[in-house]
mmCIF file of C-alpha atoms in Angstrom:
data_model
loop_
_atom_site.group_PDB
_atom_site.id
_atom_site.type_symbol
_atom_site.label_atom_id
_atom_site.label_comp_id
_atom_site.label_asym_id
_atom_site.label_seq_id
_atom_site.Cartn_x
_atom_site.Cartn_y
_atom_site.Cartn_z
ATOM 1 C CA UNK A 1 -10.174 -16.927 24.299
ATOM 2 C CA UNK A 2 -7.349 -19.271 24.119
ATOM 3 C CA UNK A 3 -5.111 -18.566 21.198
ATOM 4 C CA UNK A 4 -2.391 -21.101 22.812
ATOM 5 C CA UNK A 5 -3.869 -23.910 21.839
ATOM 6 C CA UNK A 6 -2.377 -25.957 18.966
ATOM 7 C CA UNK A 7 -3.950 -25.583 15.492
ATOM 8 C CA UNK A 8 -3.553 -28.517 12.861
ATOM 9 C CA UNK A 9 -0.886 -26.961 10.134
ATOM 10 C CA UNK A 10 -3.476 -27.466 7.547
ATOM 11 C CA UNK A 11 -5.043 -24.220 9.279
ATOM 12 C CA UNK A 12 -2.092 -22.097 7.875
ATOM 13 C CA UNK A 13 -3.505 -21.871 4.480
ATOM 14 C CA UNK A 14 -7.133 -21.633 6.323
ATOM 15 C CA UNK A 15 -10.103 -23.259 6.250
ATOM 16 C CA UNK A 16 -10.652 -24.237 2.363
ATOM 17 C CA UNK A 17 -7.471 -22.506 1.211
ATOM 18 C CA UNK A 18 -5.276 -25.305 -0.436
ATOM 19 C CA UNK A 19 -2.454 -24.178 -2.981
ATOM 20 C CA UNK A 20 -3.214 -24.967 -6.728
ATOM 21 C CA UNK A 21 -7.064 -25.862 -5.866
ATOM 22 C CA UNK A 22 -10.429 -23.012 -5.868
ATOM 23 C CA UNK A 23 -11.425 -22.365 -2.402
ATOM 24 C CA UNK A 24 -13.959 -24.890 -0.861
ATOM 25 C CA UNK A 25 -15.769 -22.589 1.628
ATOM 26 C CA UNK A 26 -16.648 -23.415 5.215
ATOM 27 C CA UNK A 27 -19.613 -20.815 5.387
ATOM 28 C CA UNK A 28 -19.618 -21.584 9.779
ATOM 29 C CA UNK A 29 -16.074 -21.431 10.033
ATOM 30 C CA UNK A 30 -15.932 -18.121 7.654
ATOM 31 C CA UNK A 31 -18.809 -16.640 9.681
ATOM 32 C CA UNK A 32 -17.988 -17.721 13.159
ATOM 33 C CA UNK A 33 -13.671 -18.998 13.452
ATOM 34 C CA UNK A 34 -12.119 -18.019 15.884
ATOM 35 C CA UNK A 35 -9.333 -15.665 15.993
ATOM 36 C CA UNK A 36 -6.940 -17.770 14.278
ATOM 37 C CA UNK A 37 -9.013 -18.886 11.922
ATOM 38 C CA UNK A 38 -10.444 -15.744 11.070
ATOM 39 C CA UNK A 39 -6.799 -13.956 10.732
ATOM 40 C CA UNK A 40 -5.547 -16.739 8.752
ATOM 41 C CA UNK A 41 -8.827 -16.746 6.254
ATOM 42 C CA UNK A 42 -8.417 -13.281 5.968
ATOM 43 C CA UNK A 43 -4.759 -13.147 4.970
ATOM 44 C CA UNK A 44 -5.722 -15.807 2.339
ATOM 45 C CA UNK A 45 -8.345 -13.814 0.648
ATOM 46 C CA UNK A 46 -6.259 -11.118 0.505
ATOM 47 C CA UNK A 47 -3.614 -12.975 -0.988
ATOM 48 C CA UNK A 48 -5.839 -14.354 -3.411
ATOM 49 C CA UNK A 49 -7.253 -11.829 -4.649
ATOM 50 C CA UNK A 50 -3.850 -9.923 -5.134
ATOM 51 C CA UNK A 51 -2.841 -12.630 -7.038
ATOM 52 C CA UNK A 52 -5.607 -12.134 -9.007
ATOM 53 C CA UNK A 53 -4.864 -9.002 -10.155
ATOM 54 C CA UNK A 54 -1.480 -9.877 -11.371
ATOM 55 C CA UNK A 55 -2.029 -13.436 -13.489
ATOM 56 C CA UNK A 56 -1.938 -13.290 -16.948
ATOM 57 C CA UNK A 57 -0.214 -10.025 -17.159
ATOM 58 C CA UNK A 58 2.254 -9.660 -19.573
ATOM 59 C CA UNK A 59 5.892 -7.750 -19.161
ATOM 60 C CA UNK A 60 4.125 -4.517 -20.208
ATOM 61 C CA UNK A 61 1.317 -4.665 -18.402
ATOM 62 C CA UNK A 62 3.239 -5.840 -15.348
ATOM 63 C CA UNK A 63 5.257 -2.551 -16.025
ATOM 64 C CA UNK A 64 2.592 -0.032 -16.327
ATOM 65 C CA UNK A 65 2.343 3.184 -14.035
ATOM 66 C CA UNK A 66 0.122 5.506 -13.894
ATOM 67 C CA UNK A 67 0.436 9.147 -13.538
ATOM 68 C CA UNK A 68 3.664 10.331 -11.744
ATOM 69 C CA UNK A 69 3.863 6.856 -9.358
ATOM 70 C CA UNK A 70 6.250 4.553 -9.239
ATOM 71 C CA UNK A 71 4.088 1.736 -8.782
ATOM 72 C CA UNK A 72 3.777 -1.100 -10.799
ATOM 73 C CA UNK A 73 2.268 -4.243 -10.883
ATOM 74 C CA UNK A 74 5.695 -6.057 -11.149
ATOM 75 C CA UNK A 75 6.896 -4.079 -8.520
ATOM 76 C CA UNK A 76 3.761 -4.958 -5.872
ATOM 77 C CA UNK A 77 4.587 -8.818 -6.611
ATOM 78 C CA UNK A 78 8.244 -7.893 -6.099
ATOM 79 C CA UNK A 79 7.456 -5.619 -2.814
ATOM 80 C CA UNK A 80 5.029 -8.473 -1.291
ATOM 81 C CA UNK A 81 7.266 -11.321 -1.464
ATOM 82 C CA UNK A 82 9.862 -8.990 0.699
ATOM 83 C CA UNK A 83 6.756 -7.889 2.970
ATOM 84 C CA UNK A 84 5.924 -11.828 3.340
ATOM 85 C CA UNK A 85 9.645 -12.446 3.614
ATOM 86 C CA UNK A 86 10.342 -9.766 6.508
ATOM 87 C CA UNK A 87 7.549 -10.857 8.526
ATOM 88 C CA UNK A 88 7.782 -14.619 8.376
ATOM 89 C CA UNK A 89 11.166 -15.357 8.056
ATOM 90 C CA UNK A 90 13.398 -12.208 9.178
ATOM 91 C CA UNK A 91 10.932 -11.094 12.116
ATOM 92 C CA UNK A 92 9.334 -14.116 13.115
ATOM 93 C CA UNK A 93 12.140 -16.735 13.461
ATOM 94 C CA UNK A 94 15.558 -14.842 12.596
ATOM 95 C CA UNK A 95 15.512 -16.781 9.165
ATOM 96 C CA UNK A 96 17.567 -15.863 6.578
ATOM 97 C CA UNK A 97 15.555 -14.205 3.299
ATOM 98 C CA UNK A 98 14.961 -15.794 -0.097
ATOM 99 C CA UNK A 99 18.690 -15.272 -1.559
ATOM 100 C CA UNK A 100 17.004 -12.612 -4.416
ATOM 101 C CA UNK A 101 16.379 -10.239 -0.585
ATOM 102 C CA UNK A 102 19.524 -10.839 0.041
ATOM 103 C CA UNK A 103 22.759 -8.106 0.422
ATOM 104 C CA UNK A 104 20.458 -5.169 -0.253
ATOM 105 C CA UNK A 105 20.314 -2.196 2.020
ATOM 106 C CA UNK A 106 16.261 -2.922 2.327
ATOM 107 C CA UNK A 107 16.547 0.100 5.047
ATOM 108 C CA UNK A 108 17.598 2.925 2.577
ATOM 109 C CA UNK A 109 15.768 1.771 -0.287
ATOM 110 C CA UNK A 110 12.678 0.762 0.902
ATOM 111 C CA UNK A 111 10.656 2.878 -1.243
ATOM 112 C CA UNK A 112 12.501 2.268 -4.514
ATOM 113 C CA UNK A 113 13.866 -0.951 -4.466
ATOM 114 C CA UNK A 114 11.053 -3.152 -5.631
ATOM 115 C CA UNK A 115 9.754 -1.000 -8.180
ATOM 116 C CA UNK A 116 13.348 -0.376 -9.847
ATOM 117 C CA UNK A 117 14.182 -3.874 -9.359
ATOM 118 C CA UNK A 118 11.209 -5.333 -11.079
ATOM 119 C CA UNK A 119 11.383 -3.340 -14.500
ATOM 120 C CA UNK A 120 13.752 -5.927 -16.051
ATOM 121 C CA UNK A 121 11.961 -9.176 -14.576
ATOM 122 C CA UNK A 122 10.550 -11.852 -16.119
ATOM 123 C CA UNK A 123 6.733 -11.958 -15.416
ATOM 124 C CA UNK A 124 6.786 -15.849 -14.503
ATOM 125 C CA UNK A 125 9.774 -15.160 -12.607
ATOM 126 C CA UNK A 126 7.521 -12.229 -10.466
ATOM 127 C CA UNK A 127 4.860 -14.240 -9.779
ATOM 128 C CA UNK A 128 6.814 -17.584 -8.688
ATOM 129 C CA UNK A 129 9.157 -15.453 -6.718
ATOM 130 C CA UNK A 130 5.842 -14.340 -4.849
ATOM 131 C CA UNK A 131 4.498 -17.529 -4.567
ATOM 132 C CA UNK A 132 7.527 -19.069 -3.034
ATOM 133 C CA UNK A 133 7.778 -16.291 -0.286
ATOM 134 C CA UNK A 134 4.057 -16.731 0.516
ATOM 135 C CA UNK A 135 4.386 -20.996 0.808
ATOM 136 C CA UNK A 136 7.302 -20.037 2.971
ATOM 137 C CA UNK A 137 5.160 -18.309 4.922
ATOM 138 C CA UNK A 138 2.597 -20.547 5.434
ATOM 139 C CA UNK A 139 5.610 -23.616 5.889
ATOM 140 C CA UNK A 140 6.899 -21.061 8.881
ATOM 141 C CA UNK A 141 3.317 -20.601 10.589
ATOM 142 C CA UNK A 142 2.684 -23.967 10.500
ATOM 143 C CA UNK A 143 5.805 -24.840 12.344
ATOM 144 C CA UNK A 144 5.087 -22.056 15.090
ATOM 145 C CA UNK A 145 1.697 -22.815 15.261
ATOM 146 C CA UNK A 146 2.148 -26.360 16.384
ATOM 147 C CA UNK A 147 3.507 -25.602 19.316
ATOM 148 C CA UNK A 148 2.521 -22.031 20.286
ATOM 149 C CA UNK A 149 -1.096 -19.464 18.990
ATOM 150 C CA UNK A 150 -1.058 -15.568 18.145
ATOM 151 C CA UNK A 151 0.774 -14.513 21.181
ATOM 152 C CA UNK A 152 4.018 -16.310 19.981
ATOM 153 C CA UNK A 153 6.557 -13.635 19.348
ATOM 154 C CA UNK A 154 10.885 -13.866 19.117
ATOM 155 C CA UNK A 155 12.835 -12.257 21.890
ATOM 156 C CA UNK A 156 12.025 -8.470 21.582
ATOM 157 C CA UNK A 157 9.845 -8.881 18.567
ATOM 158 C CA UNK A 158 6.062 -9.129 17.705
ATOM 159 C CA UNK A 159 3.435 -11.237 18.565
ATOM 160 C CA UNK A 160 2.555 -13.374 15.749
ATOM 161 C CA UNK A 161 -0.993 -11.845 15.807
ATOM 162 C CA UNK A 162 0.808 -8.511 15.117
ATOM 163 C CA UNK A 163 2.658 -9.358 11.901
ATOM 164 C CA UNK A 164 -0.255 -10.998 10.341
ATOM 165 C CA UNK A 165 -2.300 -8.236 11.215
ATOM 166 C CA UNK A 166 0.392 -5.839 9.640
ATOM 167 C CA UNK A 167 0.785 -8.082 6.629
ATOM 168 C CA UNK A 168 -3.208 -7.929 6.272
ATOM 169 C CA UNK A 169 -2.814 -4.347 6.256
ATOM 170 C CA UNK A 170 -0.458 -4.171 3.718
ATOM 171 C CA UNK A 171 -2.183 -6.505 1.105
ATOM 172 C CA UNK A 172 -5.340 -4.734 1.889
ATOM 173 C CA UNK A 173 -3.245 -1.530 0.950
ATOM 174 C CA UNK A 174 -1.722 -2.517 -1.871
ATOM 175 C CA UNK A 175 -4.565 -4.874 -3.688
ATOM 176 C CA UNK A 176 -6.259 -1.247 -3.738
ATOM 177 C CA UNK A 177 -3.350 -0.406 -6.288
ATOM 178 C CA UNK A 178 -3.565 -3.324 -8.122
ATOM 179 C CA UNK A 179 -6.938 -2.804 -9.021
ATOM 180 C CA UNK A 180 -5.816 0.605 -10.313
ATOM 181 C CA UNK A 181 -2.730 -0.832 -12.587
ATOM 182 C CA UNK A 182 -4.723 -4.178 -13.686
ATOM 183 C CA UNK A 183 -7.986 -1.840 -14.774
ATOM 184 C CA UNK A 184 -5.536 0.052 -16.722
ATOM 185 C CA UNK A 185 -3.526 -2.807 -18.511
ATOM 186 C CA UNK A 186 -7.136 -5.183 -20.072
ATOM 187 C CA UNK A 187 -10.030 -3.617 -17.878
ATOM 188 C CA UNK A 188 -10.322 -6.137 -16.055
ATOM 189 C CA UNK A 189 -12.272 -4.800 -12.338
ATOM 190 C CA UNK A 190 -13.680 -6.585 -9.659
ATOM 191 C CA UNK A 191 -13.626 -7.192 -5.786
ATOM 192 C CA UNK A 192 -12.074 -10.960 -5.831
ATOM 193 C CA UNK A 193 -11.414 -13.250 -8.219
ATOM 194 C CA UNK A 194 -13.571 -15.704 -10.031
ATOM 195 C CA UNK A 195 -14.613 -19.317 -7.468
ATOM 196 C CA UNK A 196 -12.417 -21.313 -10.025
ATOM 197 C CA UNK A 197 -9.296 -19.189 -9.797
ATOM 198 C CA UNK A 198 -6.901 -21.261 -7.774
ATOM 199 C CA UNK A 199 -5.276 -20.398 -4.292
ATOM 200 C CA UNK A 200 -1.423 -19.702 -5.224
#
């Protein structure tokens, strides 16, 4: 399979994944894309349904734990705009971070910086801080994929295919939690969210 080939840009946010609007589903393309198309529609949902999870959640709810974890709601929007950060921006093209990333020691406090960070955020401020990490992600992918596929990858660094594939992973991961925290905040369950819910 060739995963050189140019894409259009509009296949960063994937087929039927436009910010602000419901999804518009391709059924052939979600059931038979190739590789691109199938990483990039899968990233999507994933950050979708994340998002999900963490709308109309208010400063308590977005700072609920439960049990002896850290983990918060807050935190996981907090966390995922570094993870989208680090991959697209850091990794991928030697970028410099959104300046809220910026002169923390991300190496030593990985695992406590996001969820001590977050108590005294604003909820709106969360969730746009999140969404402008992700649309800088999808501005970056669009840009490499023009000119290059999955096998792209810096001097040193990984393939394209790679950090999606670990950013998939973490979503995956951490929607898993959310579903925990935003049970525990209104009740609210469920595998993704509703067809009008918009794409972030």
């Amino acid at each position: 399979m060739d995963t050189h080939t140019a894409r259009p840009s509009a296949l960063t946010s994937a087929p039927g994944f436009t910010p602000g609007r419901p999804p518009e589903w391709d059924l052939t393309i979600f059931l038979h894309g190739d590789e691109l198309q199938t990483a990039l529609i899968t990233l999507e949902r994933n950050r979708r349904t994340f998002a999900w999870k963490c709308w109309d959640v208010d400063s308590d709810g977005l700072q609920l734990r439960l049990g002896p974890s850290a983990i918060t709601l807050g935190g996981l929007l907090k966390h995922l705009a570094l993870c989208e950060e680090m991959k697209f921006q850091s990794d991928l093209t030697g970028a410099p971070l959104l300046p809220e990333f910026r002169d923390i020691d991300h190496e030593t406090t990985w695992d406590t910086w996001a969820w001590e960070s977050a108590k005294d955020d604003d909820p709106e401020a969360l969730r746009d801080l999140w969404v402008r990490a992700v649309h800088r992600s999808r501005d970056t992918l669009a840009a490499i994929l023009a000119e290059s596929g999955l096998d792209h990858a810096p001097a040193g660094g990984m393939s394209l295919r790679r950090l999606i594939s670990d950013l998939i992973e973490e979503y995956a991961r951490h929607t898993g939690h959310a579903d925990f925290l935003r049970e525990a905040v209104d009740g609210a369950t469920g595998e993704g969210p509703p067809r009008n819910f918009p794409v972030p």
